[in-house]
């Protein structure tokens, strides 16, 4: 049987390994580790068409009236009693969607909050009369997500929408839009006066940062830390990348002969 033999490699005077056409000399570096996609906890904002990953923290927007904005900053969010997805706090990763609320109100009475949302367990609702359209929470989900342009007749704009059942999962980060500079300044001052609770409980509380992965931790939920199974170093399971290098090793194998 005819077979192709490997080309003879370039040699130098320092080479002391005899060449053999059926013997390959390989340099290998062994490592273990991983690389993950950012879940949003460090400030990365997903596009509207990207499904929220379970238990991630996401930047979204909430539209409301000036009077309601003052109440939210003073007392926190309260869930809507009804809506397309039932009870909950309605938010969107599309600021254009949030900017149209409250519906049938004047633009001079509209405020948009930029909020951080701990989505928890997410259920996709992408068609009319979905069996869980109003019961997703009783089925163990924390957030319902309507993707953009999914064809639901109740979403005439075609823009992405989310409903979060527990209002404590939604925290105001800043004032994204206000009718005029005066109201913008007033609301910003109210936000800055929001009590800072231990563990990040307040809407304006500074988030803790994990000492290992350098990411912001979720409110009151420190990251899980453990020892790497390969090198024994302390690691955080949310580190974007961890590599355990080993010493380069020479390896040789003889080609199988036909």
PDB file of C-alpha atoms in Angstrom:
ATOM      1  CA  UNK A   1       0.000   0.000   0.000  1.00  0.00           C
ATOM      2  CA  UNK A   2       1.303   3.420  -0.936  1.00  0.00           C
ATOM      3  CA  UNK A   3       1.508   5.887   1.948  1.00  0.00           C
ATOM      4  CA  UNK A   4       2.717   9.437   2.439  1.00  0.00           C
ATOM      5  CA  UNK A   5       5.683   9.864   4.740  1.00  0.00           C
ATOM      6  CA  UNK A   6       6.143  13.025   6.801  1.00  0.00           C
ATOM      7  CA  UNK A   7       8.620  15.551   5.468  1.00  0.00           C
ATOM      8  CA  UNK A   8      11.960  15.565   7.165  1.00  0.00           C
ATOM      9  CA  UNK A   9      11.984  18.541   9.533  1.00  0.00           C
ATOM     10  CA  UNK A  10      14.551  21.297   9.451  1.00  0.00           C
ATOM     11  CA  UNK A  11      17.516  20.304  11.579  1.00  0.00           C
ATOM     12  CA  UNK A  12      19.920  22.420  13.600  1.00  0.00           C
ATOM     13  CA  UNK A  13      23.229  21.621  15.187  1.00  0.00           C
ATOM     14  CA  UNK A  14      21.479  21.588  18.546  1.00  0.00           C
ATOM     15  CA  UNK A  15      19.193  18.709  17.596  1.00  0.00           C
ATOM     16  CA  UNK A  16      20.375  15.511  19.192  1.00  0.00           C
ATOM     17  CA  UNK A  17      17.353  13.336  18.439  1.00  0.00           C
ATOM     18  CA  UNK A  18      17.867  11.082  15.374  1.00  0.00           C
ATOM     19  CA  UNK A  19      15.277  11.512  12.645  1.00  0.00           C
ATOM     20  CA  UNK A  20      12.994   8.607  11.852  1.00  0.00           C
ATOM     21  CA  UNK A  21      10.184   8.985   9.272  1.00  0.00           C
ATOM     22  CA  UNK A  22       7.741   6.995  11.443  1.00  0.00           C
ATOM     23  CA  UNK A  23       8.538   8.734  14.700  1.00  0.00           C
ATOM     24  CA  UNK A  24       6.824  12.022  15.570  1.00  0.00           C
ATOM     25  CA  UNK A  25       8.255  14.255  18.292  1.00  0.00           C
ATOM     26  CA  UNK A  26       5.490  16.280  19.928  1.00  0.00           C
ATOM     27  CA  UNK A  27       5.519  19.133  22.423  1.00  0.00           C
ATOM     28  CA  UNK A  28       2.347  19.274  24.494  1.00  0.00           C
ATOM     29  CA  UNK A  29       1.154  21.581  27.246  1.00  0.00           C
ATOM     30  CA  UNK A  30      -1.468  20.062  29.481  1.00  0.00           C
ATOM     31  CA  UNK A  31      -4.038  22.306  31.115  1.00  0.00           C
ATOM     32  CA  UNK A  32      -7.477  22.258  32.621  1.00  0.00           C
ATOM     33  CA  UNK A  33      -9.955  25.062  33.046  1.00  0.00           C
ATOM     34  CA  UNK A  34     -12.877  26.774  31.387  1.00  0.00           C
ATOM     35  CA  UNK A  35     -14.131  29.946  29.769  1.00  0.00           C
ATOM     36  CA  UNK A  36     -17.653  31.283  30.276  1.00  0.00           C
ATOM     37  CA  UNK A  37     -19.992  33.802  28.668  1.00  0.00           C
ATOM     38  CA  UNK A  38     -20.675  36.898  30.747  1.00  0.00           C
ATOM     39  CA  UNK A  39     -24.072  36.606  32.397  1.00  0.00           C
ATOM     40  CA  UNK A  40     -24.551  40.330  32.745  1.00  0.00           C
ATOM     41  CA  UNK A  41     -23.422  40.663  36.356  1.00  0.00           C
ATOM     42  CA  UNK A  42     -20.439  42.764  35.333  1.00  0.00           C
ATOM     43  CA  UNK A  43     -22.506  45.262  33.363  1.00  0.00           C
ATOM     44  CA  UNK A  44     -22.729  43.623  29.943  1.00  0.00           C
ATOM     45  CA  UNK A  45     -26.089  44.242  28.298  1.00  0.00           C
ATOM     46  CA  UNK A  46     -27.573  41.505  26.114  1.00  0.00           C
ATOM     47  CA  UNK A  47     -29.392  42.342  22.935  1.00  0.00           C
ATOM     48  CA  UNK A  48     -33.181  42.085  23.056  1.00  0.00           C
ATOM     49  CA  UNK A  49     -33.197  38.883  20.986  1.00  0.00           C
ATOM     50  CA  UNK A  50     -30.806  37.054  23.323  1.00  0.00           C
ATOM     51  CA  UNK A  51     -32.539  34.863  25.877  1.00  0.00           C
ATOM     52  CA  UNK A  52     -31.763  35.822  29.487  1.00  0.00           C
ATOM     53  CA  UNK A  53     -29.645  33.126  31.117  1.00  0.00           C
ATOM     54  CA  UNK A  54     -31.192  31.702  34.238  1.00  0.00           C
ATOM     55  CA  UNK A  55     -30.105  33.465  37.435  1.00  0.00           C
ATOM     56  CA  UNK A  56     -28.223  36.237  35.623  1.00  0.00           C
ATOM     57  CA  UNK A  57     -28.354  39.962  36.439  1.00  0.00           C
ATOM     58  CA  UNK A  58     -29.370  42.153  33.519  1.00  0.00           C
ATOM     59  CA  UNK A  59     -29.626  45.821  32.646  1.00  0.00           C
ATOM     60  CA  UNK A  60     -33.189  46.663  31.615  1.00  0.00           C
ATOM     61  CA  UNK A  61     -35.573  49.637  31.529  1.00  0.00           C
ATOM     62  CA  UNK A  62     -38.855  50.460  33.240  1.00  0.00           C
ATOM     63  CA  UNK A  63     -41.189  53.233  32.127  1.00  0.00           C
ATOM     64  CA  UNK A  64     -43.493  54.988  34.561  1.00  0.00           C
ATOM     65  CA  UNK A  65     -45.106  58.329  35.416  1.00  0.00           C
ATOM     66  CA  UNK A  66     -43.378  61.102  37.352  1.00  0.00           C
ATOM     67  CA  UNK A  67     -45.550  60.530  40.420  1.00  0.00           C
ATOM     68  CA  UNK A  68     -44.973  56.766  40.349  1.00  0.00           C
ATOM     69  CA  UNK A  69     -41.247  57.316  39.872  1.00  0.00           C
ATOM     70  CA  UNK A  70     -41.131  59.246  43.145  1.00  0.00           C
ATOM     71  CA  UNK A  71     -42.993  56.439  44.931  1.00  0.00           C
ATOM     72  CA  UNK A  72     -40.720  53.745  43.482  1.00  0.00           C
ATOM     73  CA  UNK A  73     -37.604  55.576  44.652  1.00  0.00           C
ATOM     74  CA  UNK A  74     -39.105  55.998  48.107  1.00  0.00           C
ATOM     75  CA  UNK A  75     -40.665  52.577  48.629  1.00  0.00           C
ATOM     76  CA  UNK A  76     -39.421  50.237  45.893  1.00  0.00           C
ATOM     77  CA  UNK A  77     -41.346  48.607  43.062  1.00  0.00           C
ATOM     78  CA  UNK A  78     -44.863  47.236  43.437  1.00  0.00           C
ATOM     79  CA  UNK A  79     -46.131  44.605  40.991  1.00  0.00           C
ATOM     80  CA  UNK A  80     -48.840  45.470  38.488  1.00  0.00           C
ATOM     81  CA  UNK A  81     -52.070  43.691  39.347  1.00  0.00           C
ATOM     82  CA  UNK A  82     -52.655  42.647  35.737  1.00  0.00           C
ATOM     83  CA  UNK A  83     -51.077  42.749  32.311  1.00  0.00           C
ATOM     84  CA  UNK A  84     -50.196  40.695  29.247  1.00  0.00           C
ATOM     85  CA  UNK A  85     -48.173  38.302  31.439  1.00  0.00           C
ATOM     86  CA  UNK A  86     -50.183  38.642  34.619  1.00  0.00           C
ATOM     87  CA  UNK A  87     -48.956  40.112  37.894  1.00  0.00           C
ATOM     88  CA  UNK A  88     -45.412  41.471  38.149  1.00  0.00           C
ATOM     89  CA  UNK A  89     -43.015  44.310  37.374  1.00  0.00           C
ATOM     90  CA  UNK A  90     -42.808  44.931  33.633  1.00  0.00           C
ATOM     91  CA  UNK A  91     -39.394  45.767  32.165  1.00  0.00           C
ATOM     92  CA  UNK A  92     -37.638  45.581  28.810  1.00  0.00           C
ATOM     93  CA  UNK A  93     -34.082  45.587  27.486  1.00  0.00           C
ATOM     94  CA  UNK A  94     -35.324  47.952  24.790  1.00  0.00           C
ATOM     95  CA  UNK A  95     -35.467  51.539  26.032  1.00  0.00           C
ATOM     96  CA  UNK A  96     -37.870  52.454  23.204  1.00  0.00           C
ATOM     97  CA  UNK A  97     -40.375  50.000  24.650  1.00  0.00           C
ATOM     98  CA  UNK A  98     -40.080  51.441  28.163  1.00  0.00           C
ATOM     99  CA  UNK A  99     -40.285  55.019  26.883  1.00  0.00           C
ATOM    100  CA  UNK A 100     -43.870  54.454  25.677  1.00  0.00           C
ATOM    101  CA  UNK A 101     -45.158  53.890  29.213  1.00  0.00           C
ATOM    102  CA  UNK A 102     -47.477  54.731  30.820  1.00  0.00           C
ATOM    103  CA  UNK A 103     -49.660  54.195  27.771  1.00  0.00           C
ATOM    104  CA  UNK A 104     -51.980  57.024  26.755  1.00  0.00           C
ATOM    105  CA  UNK A 105     -50.009  59.534  28.842  1.00  0.00           C
ATOM    106  CA  UNK A 106     -48.250  62.722  27.850  1.00  0.00           C
ATOM    107  CA  UNK A 107     -44.506  62.592  27.121  1.00  0.00           C
ATOM    108  CA  UNK A 108     -44.169  65.284  29.788  1.00  0.00           C
ATOM    109  CA  UNK A 109     -45.256  62.692  32.376  1.00  0.00           C
ATOM    110  CA  UNK A 110     -42.968  59.824  31.418  1.00  0.00           C
ATOM    111  CA  UNK A 111     -39.833  58.652  33.215  1.00  0.00           C
ATOM    112  CA  UNK A 112     -37.554  55.755  32.284  1.00  0.00           C
ATOM    113  CA  UNK A 113     -35.469  53.992  34.919  1.00  0.00           C
ATOM    114  CA  UNK A 114     -32.394  51.965  34.075  1.00  0.00           C
ATOM    115  CA  UNK A 115     -32.728  48.959  36.367  1.00  0.00           C
ATOM    116  CA  UNK A 116     -30.743  45.881  37.332  1.00  0.00           C
ATOM    117  CA  UNK A 117     -32.841  42.725  37.304  1.00  0.00           C
ATOM    118  CA  UNK A 118     -32.065  39.360  38.890  1.00  0.00           C
ATOM    119  CA  UNK A 119     -34.144  37.281  36.515  1.00  0.00           C
ATOM    120  CA  UNK A 120     -33.984  33.962  38.385  1.00  0.00           C
ATOM    121  CA  UNK A 121     -35.626  31.151  36.430  1.00  0.00           C
ATOM    122  CA  UNK A 122     -36.908  32.383  33.062  1.00  0.00           C
ATOM    123  CA  UNK A 123     -39.884  31.155  31.005  1.00  0.00           C
ATOM    124  CA  UNK A 124     -40.148  32.041  27.306  1.00  0.00           C
ATOM    125  CA  UNK A 125     -43.639  33.132  26.245  1.00  0.00           C
ATOM    126  CA  UNK A 126     -43.668  33.433  22.462  1.00  0.00           C
ATOM    127  CA  UNK A 127     -47.196  32.812  21.171  1.00  0.00           C
ATOM    128  CA  UNK A 128     -50.779  33.859  21.776  1.00  0.00           C
ATOM    129  CA  UNK A 129     -52.674  31.784  24.352  1.00  0.00           C
ATOM    130  CA  UNK A 130     -49.472  30.221  25.628  1.00  0.00           C
ATOM    131  CA  UNK A 131     -50.427  27.657  28.309  1.00  0.00           C
ATOM    132  CA  UNK A 132     -48.238  29.463  30.872  1.00  0.00           C
ATOM    133  CA  UNK A 133     -48.897  33.059  29.781  1.00  0.00           C
ATOM    134  CA  UNK A 134     -50.464  33.891  33.142  1.00  0.00           C
ATOM    135  CA  UNK A 135     -49.335  30.950  35.271  1.00  0.00           C
ATOM    136  CA  UNK A 136     -45.557  30.885  34.733  1.00  0.00           C
ATOM    137  CA  UNK A 137     -44.883  31.901  38.338  1.00  0.00           C
ATOM    138  CA  UNK A 138     -47.056  29.146  39.812  1.00  0.00           C
ATOM    139  CA  UNK A 139     -45.020  26.743  37.676  1.00  0.00           C
ATOM    140  CA  UNK A 140     -41.771  27.737  39.373  1.00  0.00           C
ATOM    141  CA  UNK A 141     -40.531  30.601  37.162  1.00  0.00           C
ATOM    142  CA  UNK A 142     -39.382  34.023  38.396  1.00  0.00           C
ATOM    143  CA  UNK A 143     -39.485  35.915  35.092  1.00  0.00           C
ATOM    144  CA  UNK A 144     -41.492  35.633  31.879  1.00  0.00           C
ATOM    145  CA  UNK A 145     -39.737  36.712  28.675  1.00  0.00           C
ATOM    146  CA  UNK A 146     -41.407  37.700  25.412  1.00  0.00           C
ATOM    147  CA  UNK A 147     -38.781  37.763  22.623  1.00  0.00           C
ATOM    148  CA  UNK A 148     -38.940  40.479  19.943  1.00  0.00           C
ATOM    149  CA  UNK A 149     -40.987  39.922  16.783  1.00  0.00           C
ATOM    150  CA  UNK A 150     -42.467  36.662  18.072  1.00  0.00           C
ATOM    151  CA  UNK A 151     -45.836  37.340  16.465  1.00  0.00           C
ATOM    152  CA  UNK A 152     -47.953  37.811  19.584  1.00  0.00           C
ATOM    153  CA  UNK A 153     -50.922  40.015  18.728  1.00  0.00           C
ATOM    154  CA  UNK A 154     -50.819  41.660  22.162  1.00  0.00           C
ATOM    155  CA  UNK A 155     -47.304  42.987  21.411  1.00  0.00           C
ATOM    156  CA  UNK A 156     -48.039  45.204  18.429  1.00  0.00           C
ATOM    157  CA  UNK A 157     -44.649  46.934  18.648  1.00  0.00           C
ATOM    158  CA  UNK A 158     -42.782  43.641  18.297  1.00  0.00           C
ATOM    159  CA  UNK A 159     -40.354  44.801  21.001  1.00  0.00           C
ATOM    160  CA  UNK A 160     -38.944  42.577  23.753  1.00  0.00           C
ATOM    161  CA  UNK A 161     -40.715  42.503  27.120  1.00  0.00           C
ATOM    162  CA  UNK A 162     -40.169  40.868  30.507  1.00  0.00           C
ATOM    163  CA  UNK A 163     -42.310  40.449  33.614  1.00  0.00           C
ATOM    164  CA  UNK A 164     -40.637  39.853  36.994  1.00  0.00           C
ATOM    165  CA  UNK A 165     -42.908  38.441  39.698  1.00  0.00           C
ATOM    166  CA  UNK A 166     -40.935  39.510  42.789  1.00  0.00           C
ATOM    167  CA  UNK A 167     -40.376  43.311  42.836  1.00  0.00           C
ATOM    168  CA  UNK A 168     -37.336  42.830  45.093  1.00  0.00           C
ATOM    169  CA  UNK A 169     -35.526  41.421  42.060  1.00  0.00           C
ATOM    170  CA  UNK A 170     -35.666  44.832  40.344  1.00  0.00           C
ATOM    171  CA  UNK A 171     -33.421  47.685  41.526  1.00  0.00           C
ATOM    172  CA  UNK A 172     -33.141  51.202  40.116  1.00  0.00           C
ATOM    173  CA  UNK A 173     -29.588  51.981  39.005  1.00  0.00           C
ATOM    174  CA  UNK A 174     -30.084  55.439  37.449  1.00  0.00           C
ATOM    175  CA  UNK A 175     -32.546  57.771  35.757  1.00  0.00           C
ATOM    176  CA  UNK A 176     -32.300  56.993  32.041  1.00  0.00           C
ATOM    177  CA  UNK A 177     -34.882  59.525  30.845  1.00  0.00           C
ATOM    178  CA  UNK A 178     -36.955  62.334  32.356  1.00  0.00           C
ATOM    179  CA  UNK A 179     -39.309  64.972  30.898  1.00  0.00           C
ATOM    180  CA  UNK A 180     -36.954  67.854  31.719  1.00  0.00           C
ATOM    181  CA  UNK A 181     -33.703  68.627  33.580  1.00  0.00           C
ATOM    182  CA  UNK A 182     -35.553  69.751  36.721  1.00  0.00           C
ATOM    183  CA  UNK A 183     -37.341  66.440  37.199  1.00  0.00           C
ATOM    184  CA  UNK A 184     -34.176  64.567  36.221  1.00  0.00           C
ATOM    185  CA  UNK A 185     -32.259  66.322  38.992  1.00  0.00           C
ATOM    186  CA  UNK A 186     -35.051  65.794  41.533  1.00  0.00           C
ATOM    187  CA  UNK A 187     -35.281  62.056  40.841  1.00  0.00           C
ATOM    188  CA  UNK A 188     -31.518  61.666  40.849  1.00  0.00           C
ATOM    189  CA  UNK A 189     -31.380  63.279  44.293  1.00  0.00           C
ATOM    190  CA  UNK A 190     -34.097  60.930  45.537  1.00  0.00           C
ATOM    191  CA  UNK A 191     -32.142  57.960  44.178  1.00  0.00           C
ATOM    192  CA  UNK A 192     -28.960  59.098  45.900  1.00  0.00           C
ATOM    193  CA  UNK A 193     -30.822  59.292  49.225  1.00  0.00           C
ATOM    194  CA  UNK A 194     -32.127  55.734  48.980  1.00  0.00           C
ATOM    195  CA  UNK A 195     -30.995  53.914  52.140  1.00  0.00           C
ATOM    196  CA  UNK A 196     -28.045  51.614  51.585  1.00  0.00           C
ATOM    197  CA  UNK A 197     -28.866  48.312  53.204  1.00  0.00           C
ATOM    198  CA  UNK A 198     -26.175  45.755  54.106  1.00  0.00           C
ATOM    199  CA  UNK A 199     -25.535  43.263  51.343  1.00  0.00           C
ATOM    200  CA  UNK A 200     -26.756  45.551  48.586  1.00  0.00           C
ATOM    201  CA  UNK A 201     -30.433  45.520  49.526  1.00  0.00           C
ATOM    202  CA  UNK A 202     -31.131  49.155  48.655  1.00  0.00           C
ATOM    203  CA  UNK A 203     -31.808  50.395  45.158  1.00  0.00           C
ATOM    204  CA  UNK A 204     -28.755  52.626  45.249  1.00  0.00           C
ATOM    205  CA  UNK A 205     -26.522  50.306  47.243  1.00  0.00           C
ATOM    206  CA  UNK A 206     -23.020  49.694  46.036  1.00  0.00           C
ATOM    207  CA  UNK A 207     -22.523  46.106  44.900  1.00  0.00           C
ATOM    208  CA  UNK A 208     -19.855  43.923  46.492  1.00  0.00           C
ATOM    209  CA  UNK A 209     -17.092  42.622  44.254  1.00  0.00           C
ATOM    210  CA  UNK A 210     -15.776  39.066  44.378  1.00  0.00           C
ATOM    211  CA  UNK A 211     -12.064  39.061  45.282  1.00  0.00           C
ATOM    212  CA  UNK A 212     -11.330  36.235  42.845  1.00  0.00           C
ATOM    213  CA  UNK A 213     -13.379  36.848  39.696  1.00  0.00           C
ATOM    214  CA  UNK A 214     -13.627  40.652  40.171  1.00  0.00           C
ATOM    215  CA  UNK A 215     -17.303  40.585  39.196  1.00  0.00           C
ATOM    216  CA  UNK A 216     -20.142  42.233  41.066  1.00  0.00           C
ATOM    217  CA  UNK A 217     -22.025  39.858  43.319  1.00  0.00           C
ATOM    218  CA  UNK A 218     -25.796  39.586  43.325  1.00  0.00           C
ATOM    219  CA  UNK A 219     -27.587  41.264  46.181  1.00  0.00           C
ATOM    220  CA  UNK A 220     -26.755  39.340  49.340  1.00  0.00           C
ATOM    221  CA  UNK A 221     -25.447  36.341  47.386  1.00  0.00           C
ATOM    222  CA  UNK A 222     -21.651  35.888  47.567  1.00  0.00           C
ATOM    223  CA  UNK A 223     -20.052  33.815  44.840  1.00  0.00           C
ATOM    224  CA  UNK A 224     -19.246  30.170  45.479  1.00  0.00           C
ATOM    225  CA  UNK A 225     -15.522  29.576  45.979  1.00  0.00           C
ATOM    226  CA  UNK A 226     -13.668  26.283  45.923  1.00  0.00           C
ATOM    227  CA  UNK A 227     -10.284  24.723  45.159  1.00  0.00           C
ATOM    228  CA  UNK A 228      -9.408  23.841  41.577  1.00  0.00           C
ATOM    229  CA  UNK A 229      -9.393  20.071  41.167  1.00  0.00           C
ATOM    230  CA  UNK A 230      -6.173  20.244  39.119  1.00  0.00           C
ATOM    231  CA  UNK A 231      -3.843  22.817  40.686  1.00  0.00           C
ATOM    232  CA  UNK A 232      -5.462  23.383  44.084  1.00  0.00           C
ATOM    233  CA  UNK A 233      -5.757  27.160  43.691  1.00  0.00           C
ATOM    234  CA  UNK A 234      -8.744  28.956  45.180  1.00  0.00           C
ATOM    235  CA  UNK A 235     -11.161  29.826  42.375  1.00  0.00           C
ATOM    236  CA  UNK A 236     -14.601  31.331  41.920  1.00  0.00           C
ATOM    237  CA  UNK A 237     -17.031  29.337  39.800  1.00  0.00           C
ATOM    238  CA  UNK A 238     -17.887  32.557  37.909  1.00  0.00           C
ATOM    239  CA  UNK A 239     -14.319  33.319  36.830  1.00  0.00           C
ATOM    240  CA  UNK A 240     -14.379  33.990  33.106  1.00  0.00           C
ATOM    241  CA  UNK A 241     -11.256  31.898  32.580  1.00  0.00           C
ATOM    242  CA  UNK A 242      -8.992  29.661  34.657  1.00  0.00           C
ATOM    243  CA  UNK A 243      -6.048  27.669  33.302  1.00  0.00           C
ATOM    244  CA  UNK A 244      -3.809  25.250  35.193  1.00  0.00           C
ATOM    245  CA  UNK A 245      -0.558  24.988  33.220  1.00  0.00           C
ATOM    246  CA  UNK A 246       1.707  21.959  33.448  1.00  0.00           C
ATOM    247  CA  UNK A 247       5.347  21.605  32.432  1.00  0.00           C
ATOM    248  CA  UNK A 248       5.862  20.948  28.683  1.00  0.00           C
ATOM    249  CA  UNK A 249       6.525  17.288  28.071  1.00  0.00           C
ATOM    250  CA  UNK A 250       8.179  15.384  25.222  1.00  0.00           C
ATOM    251  CA  UNK A 251       6.049  12.653  23.788  1.00  0.00           C
ATOM    252  CA  UNK A 252       6.792  10.164  21.047  1.00  0.00           C
ATOM    253  CA  UNK A 253       4.641   7.645  19.290  1.00  0.00           C
ATOM    254  CA  UNK A 254       5.241   5.275  16.409  1.00  0.00           C
ATOM    255  CA  UNK A 255       2.847   5.535  13.484  1.00  0.00           C
ATOM    256  CA  UNK A 256       0.553   2.621  12.887  1.00  0.00           C
ATOM    257  CA  UNK A 257       1.717   0.585   9.909  1.00  0.00           C
ATOM    258  CA  UNK A 258      -0.795  -0.366   7.276  1.00  0.00           C
TER     259      UNK A 258
END
